[in-house]
Coordinates of C-alpha atoms and ligand atoms in Angstrom, one line a residue:
I13 CA 33.3 -10.7 23.5
C14 CA 30.0 -9.7 24.1
R15 CA 29.2 -6.4 22.5
G16 CA 25.4 -6.9 22.9
F17 CA 23.0 -6.9 20.0
S18 CA 24.1 -4.4 17.7
S19 CA 22.5 -3.9 14.3
S20 CA 25.3 -5.2 12.4
A21 CA 24.7 -8.7 14.3
V22 CA 21.4 -8.8 12.7
R23 CA 21.8 -10.5 9.3
N24 CA 19.3 -11.8 6.7
V25 CA 16.2 -11.9 8.8
V26 CA 13.6 -14.6 7.4
I27 CA 10.3 -13.2 8.1
K28 CA 7.8 -15.6 9.2
N29 CA 5.8 -13.8 11.8
V30 CA 4.3 -10.6 10.8
T31 CA 2.2 -7.8 12.4
I32 CA 0.1 -5.7 10.0
I33 CA -1.0 -2.4 11.5
G34 CA -4.1 -1.1 9.8
G35 CA -6.8 -3.6 8.7
G36 CA -8.2 -1.3 5.9
Q37 CA -8.4 -1.9 2.3
M38 CA -4.9 -2.4 2.0
G39 CA -3.9 -4.2 5.3
A40 CA -6.8 -6.3 5.1
G41 CA -5.3 -7.4 1.5
I42 CA -1.9 -7.9 2.8
A43 CA -2.8 -9.9 5.9
Q44 CA -4.9 -12.2 3.6
V45 CA -1.8 -12.7 1.1
A46 CA 0.7 -13.2 4.0
A47 CA -1.4 -15.6 5.6
S48 CA -2.2 -17.7 2.4
T49 CA 1.5 -18.0 1.9
G50 CA 2.2 -19.7 5.1
H51 CA 3.1 -16.4 7.3
S52 CA 1.8 -16.1 10.8
V53 CA 0.0 -12.7 10.8
T54 CA -1.4 -10.5 13.5
L55 CA -3.5 -7.6 12.0
V56 CA -3.9 -4.8 14.3
D57 CA -6.1 -2.0 14.1
T58 CA -7.9 0.7 16.5
N59 CA -11.0 -1.5 17.5
D60 CA -12.6 -5.1 17.4
D61 CA -15.3 -4.4 15.0
I62 CA -12.9 -3.2 12.3
L63 CA -10.8 -6.0 12.6
Q64 CA -13.7 -8.6 12.8
K65 CA -14.7 -6.8 9.5
A66 CA -11.5 -7.4 8.1
V67 CA -11.3 -10.9 8.8
K68 CA -14.9 -11.2 7.4
G69 CA -13.5 -9.8 4.3
I70 CA -10.7 -12.0 4.1
E71 CA -12.7 -15.1 4.6
G72 CA -15.2 -13.7 1.8
R73 CA -12.4 -13.2 -0.7
L74 CA -10.7 -16.5 0.0
K75 CA -14.0 -18.4 -0.5
R76 CA -14.3 -17.0 -3.8
V77 CA -10.8 -17.8 -4.6
V78 CA -11.1 -21.5 -3.8
K79 CA -14.5 -21.8 -5.4
K80 CA -12.8 -21.5 -8.7
K81 CA -9.2 -23.1 -7.8
F82 CA -10.7 -26.1 -5.9
A83 CA -13.9 -26.3 -8.1
D84 CA -13.5 -30.3 -8.1
K85 CA -12.4 -30.4 -4.5
P86 CA -14.7 -28.5 -2.3
E87 CA -13.4 -30.0 0.8
A88 CA -9.9 -29.3 0.0
G89 CA -10.9 -25.7 -0.8
E90 CA -12.7 -25.3 2.6
E91 CA -9.7 -26.9 4.3
F92 CA -7.4 -24.3 2.8
V93 CA -9.5 -21.5 3.8
Q94 CA -9.6 -22.7 7.7
K95 CA -5.8 -23.2 7.4
V96 CA -5.3 -19.7 6.0
L97 CA -7.6 -18.1 8.6
Q98 CA -5.7 -20.0 11.3
N99 CA -2.8 -18.1 10.3
V100 CA -4.5 -14.7 11.2
S101 CA -4.8 -13.5 14.6
T102 CA -6.0 -10.0 15.5
S103 CA -5.3 -7.6 18.2
T104 CA -5.8 -3.9 19.2
D105 CA -2.2 -3.7 20.7
A106 CA 0.2 -2.9 18.3
A107 CA 3.1 -2.9 21.0
S108 CA 2.4 -6.5 22.3
A109 CA 2.1 -7.9 18.8
A110 CA 5.4 -6.2 17.5
Q111 CA 7.1 -8.2 20.4
S112 CA 7.0 -11.5 18.4
S113 CA 7.2 -10.2 14.9
D114 CA 10.1 -10.2 12.5
L115 CA 8.7 -7.5 10.3
V116 CA 6.1 -4.7 11.4
L117 CA 4.3 -3.5 8.2
E118 CA 2.1 -0.4 8.6
A119 CA -0.9 0.5 6.6
I120 CA -2.8 3.0 8.6
V121 CA -4.0 6.6 7.6
E122 CA -1.7 8.7 5.4
N123 CA -0.3 11.0 8.0
L124 CA 3.3 11.6 8.7
K125 CA 3.0 12.4 12.4
I126 CA 0.6 9.6 13.0
K127 CA 3.1 7.0 11.5
Q128 CA 6.1 8.5 13.5
D129 CA 4.1 8.3 16.6
L130 CA 3.5 4.4 16.0
F131 CA 6.8 3.5 14.7
G132 CA 8.3 5.5 17.6
Q133 CA 6.7 3.7 20.1
L134 CA 7.1 0.5 18.7
D135 CA 10.7 0.9 18.2
K136 CA 11.1 0.7 22.1
V137 CA 9.5 -2.7 22.3
A138 CA 10.1 -4.6 19.1
P139 CA 13.1 -7.0 19.2
A140 CA 16.4 -5.9 17.5
H141 CA 16.0 -8.1 14.4
T142 CA 12.5 -7.1 13.6
I143 CA 12.2 -4.8 10.4
F144 CA 9.9 -2.1 10.1
A145 CA 8.2 -1.1 6.6
S146 CA 5.6 1.4 5.4
N147 CA 3.0 0.9 2.9
T148 CA 2.9 4.8 2.2
S149 CA 1.9 6.0 -1.2
S150 CA 3.3 9.4 -0.8
L151 CA 5.4 10.1 2.1
P152 CA 9.1 9.8 2.5
I153 CA 10.3 6.5 3.9
T154 CA 13.3 8.5 5.7
D155 CA 10.9 10.9 7.4
I156 CA 8.8 8.1 8.7
A157 CA 11.8 6.1 9.9
S158 CA 13.2 9.2 11.7
S159 CA 11.2 8.7 14.7
T160 CA 13.1 5.3 15.4
N161 CA 16.8 4.2 16.2
R162 CA 16.5 1.4 13.3
L163 CA 17.3 3.2 10.3
D164 CA 19.4 0.5 8.9
R165 CA 16.1 -2.0 9.3
F166 CA 13.5 0.2 8.0
G167 CA 12.3 0.3 4.5
G168 CA 9.2 0.5 2.0
L169 CA 6.9 -2.1 0.8
H170 CA 4.4 -0.5 -1.3
F171 CA 1.5 -2.8 -2.4
F172 CA -1.2 -2.2 -5.2
N173 CA -5.0 -2.3 -4.7
P174 CA -6.4 -4.9 -4.7
V175 CA -3.5 -6.5 -3.0
P176 CA -4.5 -10.3 -3.6
V177 CA -5.0 -9.5 -7.4
M178 CA -2.1 -7.0 -8.1
K179 CA 1.4 -8.7 -8.8
L180 CA 3.7 -5.7 -8.2
V181 CA 5.5 -4.7 -4.9
E182 CA 7.7 -1.7 -4.8
V183 CA 10.3 -2.4 -2.3
I184 CA 12.0 0.9 -1.1
G185 CA 15.3 1.3 0.4
T186 CA 16.1 4.7 2.1
S187 CA 19.9 5.8 2.1
A188 CA 20.3 4.2 5.5
T189 CA 18.6 1.0 4.8
S190 CA 21.0 -2.1 5.2
Q191 CA 21.6 -4.5 2.2
D192 CA 20.4 -7.2 4.5
T193 CA 17.3 -5.5 5.5
F194 CA 16.6 -4.8 1.6
D195 CA 17.2 -8.4 0.7
S196 CA 14.7 -9.7 3.4
L197 CA 11.9 -7.3 1.9
L198 CA 12.7 -8.6 -1.6
N199 CA 12.5 -12.2 -0.3
F200 CA 9.5 -11.7 1.7
S201 CA 7.7 -10.3 -1.4
K202 CA 8.8 -13.0 -3.5
K203 CA 7.4 -15.5 -0.7
L204 CA 4.2 -13.5 -1.1
G205 CA 4.0 -14.6 -4.6
K206 CA 4.5 -11.2 -5.9
T207 CA 7.0 -9.5 -8.4
P208 CA 9.4 -7.0 -6.3
V209 CA 10.8 -3.9 -8.0
S210 CA 13.6 -2.1 -6.2
C211 CA 13.1 1.7 -5.6
K212 CA 14.8 4.5 -4.2
D213 CA 13.0 6.7 -1.6
T214 CA 11.9 9.4 -4.1
P215 CA 8.3 10.9 -4.4
G216 CA 5.9 8.4 -5.9
F217 CA 8.7 5.6 -6.2
I218 CA 8.2 4.4 -9.8
V219 CA 4.6 3.5 -10.5
N220 CA 2.9 6.8 -9.0
R221 CA 5.8 9.0 -10.2
L222 CA 4.9 8.3 -13.7
L223 CA 1.2 7.7 -13.0
V224 CA 0.2 10.8 -11.3
P225 CA 1.8 13.4 -13.7
Y226 CA 0.4 11.4 -16.4
M227 CA -3.1 11.9 -15.3
L228 CA -2.6 15.5 -14.4
E229 CA -1.4 15.8 -17.9
A230 CA -4.5 14.2 -19.1
I231 CA -6.4 16.6 -17.3
R232 CA -4.7 19.6 -18.4
L233 CA -5.1 18.6 -22.0
H234 CA -9.0 18.4 -21.5
E235 CA -8.7 21.9 -19.7
R236 CA -7.3 23.3 -22.5
G237 CA -10.3 22.0 -25.0
H238 CA -7.9 19.6 -26.6
G239 CA -9.9 16.3 -26.1
S240 CA -12.9 15.3 -24.5
K241 CA -12.7 13.1 -21.3
E242 CA -14.3 10.0 -23.4
D243 CA -11.8 10.5 -26.3
I244 CA -8.8 10.7 -24.0
D245 CA -9.9 7.5 -22.2
I246 CA -10.5 5.9 -25.5
A247 CA -7.3 7.2 -27.0
M248 CA -5.1 5.5 -24.1
K249 CA -7.1 2.4 -24.0
L250 CA -6.8 1.6 -27.9
G251 CA -3.6 3.7 -28.7
A252 CA -1.1 2.9 -25.8
G253 CA -3.0 -0.4 -24.5
Y254 CA -3.7 0.7 -21.1
P255 CA -6.6 -1.1 -19.4
M256 CA -8.2 2.2 -18.3
G257 CA -8.1 5.9 -19.6
P258 CA -6.5 8.3 -17.1
F259 CA -10.1 9.9 -16.4
E260 CA -11.3 6.3 -15.3
L261 CA -8.2 5.7 -13.7
G262 CA -8.5 8.8 -11.6
D263 CA -12.0 7.6 -10.7
Y264 CA -11.0 4.3 -9.7
V265 CA -8.0 5.5 -7.5
G266 CA -10.1 8.4 -5.9
L267 CA -9.8 12.3 -6.8
D268 CA -9.3 13.0 -3.3
T269 CA -6.0 10.6 -3.1
V270 CA -4.6 12.1 -6.5
K271 CA -5.2 15.8 -5.2
F272 CA -3.5 14.6 -1.8
I273 CA -0.6 13.2 -3.7
I274 CA -0.1 15.8 -6.1
D275 CA -0.4 18.6 -3.3
G276 CA 2.2 16.8 -1.3
W277 CA 4.5 16.8 -4.3
S278 CA 4.0 20.3 -5.3
A279 CA 4.4 21.8 -1.9
A280 CA 7.8 19.9 -1.5
D281 CA 8.8 20.8 -5.5
P282 CA 6.6 24.0 -6.5
S283 CA 8.8 24.8 -9.5
N284 CA 8.3 21.3 -11.1
P285 CA 5.5 21.8 -13.6
L286 CA 4.4 18.1 -13.4
F287 CA 3.2 18.6 -10.1
A288 CA 1.4 22.0 -10.9
P289 CA -2.2 21.8 -9.4
S290 CA -5.2 21.5 -11.5
E291 CA -8.3 23.9 -11.3
M292 CA -10.7 21.0 -12.5
L293 CA -9.5 18.5 -10.1
N294 CA -9.4 20.9 -7.2
K295 CA -13.0 21.7 -8.3
L296 CA -14.3 18.3 -8.2
V297 CA -12.9 17.4 -5.0
A298 CA -14.2 20.5 -3.3
E299 CA -17.7 19.3 -4.3
G300 CA -17.1 15.8 -2.8
K301 CA -16.9 14.3 -6.3
Y302 CA -14.1 11.7 -5.5
G303 CA -15.0 9.2 -8.3
K304 CA -16.4 6.0 -7.9
K305 CA -16.6 5.6 -4.2
S306 CA -18.6 8.6 -4.0
G307 CA -20.6 8.2 -7.0
E308 CA -19.3 10.8 -9.1
G309 CA -16.2 12.2 -10.4
F310 CA -15.3 12.8 -13.9
Y311 CA -18.0 10.3 -14.5
K312 CA -21.1 9.4 -12.7
Y313 CA -21.7 5.9 -11.2
K314 CA -24.6 4.2 -10.1
Ligands
NAI16 P1 -8.0 2.6 5.0 O1 -8.6 3.9 5.4 O2 -8.8 1.7 4.1 O3 -7.2 1.7 6.1 C1 -6.4 2.3 7.2 C2 -6.9 1.5 8.4 O4 -6.0 1.9 9.4 C3 -8.4 2.0 9.0 O5 -9.0 0.8 9.5 C4 -7.9 2.3 10.3 O6 -9.0 2.2 11.4 C5 -6.7 2.1 10.8 N1 -5.7 3.0 11.5 C6 -5.6 4.3 11.5 N2 -4.6 4.8 12.3 C7 -4.3 3.8 13.0 C8 -3.6 3.3 14.1 N3 -3.0 4.5 14.7 N4 -3.4 2.3 14.7 C9 -4.0 1.2 14.2 N5 -4.8 1.2 13.2 C10 -5.1 2.4 12.6 O7 -6.6 3.1 4.0 P2 -5.8 2.0 3.0 O8 -6.7 2.6 1.8 O9 -5.8 0.9 3.4 O10 -4.4 2.9 3.0 C11 -3.5 2.6 4.2 C12 -2.0 3.1 3.6 O11 -1.7 2.4 2.8 C13 -2.0 4.5 3.4 O12 -0.7 4.9 4.1 C14 -1.9 4.6 1.9 O13 -1.3 5.7 1.4 C15 -1.2 3.3 1.5 N6 -1.7 2.8 0.2 C16 -3.1 2.6 -0.2 C17 -3.3 2.3 -1.4 C18 -4.6 2.5 -2.1 O14 -4.9 2.2 -3.1 N7 -5.9 2.6 -1.0 C19 -2.4 1.6 -2.4 C20 -0.9 1.8 -1.8 C21 -0.8 2.1 -0.4

């Protein structure tokens, strides 16, 4: 009996063809890693200039990697770079790219409505087996997935910046994500050479849920006059073995991003003291002092 292509017929999708939407910092990094590990990647963004810049960036980073890795065999290195680049194509048409993809992974602007609109459209054209995933840092996967009819084939794949260097991927399952989908996402992460951890769809997943309140606590400690920024950073590096102190880390991540995350959580759960806003953080962001990228945050940069 033919019952059509129901979701229960979709089992253990092996992810080979990948569409990555958003060719910015994260999307280009994910595309690089996926292409380097033999996946066929279509990178999508809003215009060709951005896409060309993203591919140039991928090429530059690959060349730096092979310079070290293939130091004594430069031809093999060049061959590897060309092979990886052949695995990457670009498009400004997400819908047509999605039609031949096993996975559509989104790394566009952190805006719920825009992500919902994107997946809502793609849901109508993507094959039944195609898994959708978001790289969001702060939005609930459940909310993003709600614009689609493939809740069982929707999850989160949260990468870390810079993607080619950072080993971790948080794999997020909602209450509706099927075990097959979750397993496919875990396997895909391993194929990328990453180490996946399993997360629930809760604010900040694992890493940011611990890291953001920690950064806020450091700022509060400083606001109370209980330690200088420099001393707190030194203390956490030498006393806790962290590679960066909390103020250095905030400047590296971007204080606007830290504020955006904490404001979102605070709006959703205002009674949680760990999510309380910080006057110092708000003031720095209002002054355009976002950290390293703007030349000044808690510290000044050249
Ligand atoms: P970005 O600003 O560097 O890149 C976003 C790209 O998406 C831009 O090139 C933009 O042109 C494109 N874009 C925007 N709307 C689009 C649309 N409708 N269709 C196609 N392309 C579109 O941003 P970034 O830092 O790469 O972040 C992307 C996502 O990854 C966000 O959801 C963010 O929360 C998440 N993320 C960011 C991390 C970070 O450290 N920057 C870490 C982990 C997750």
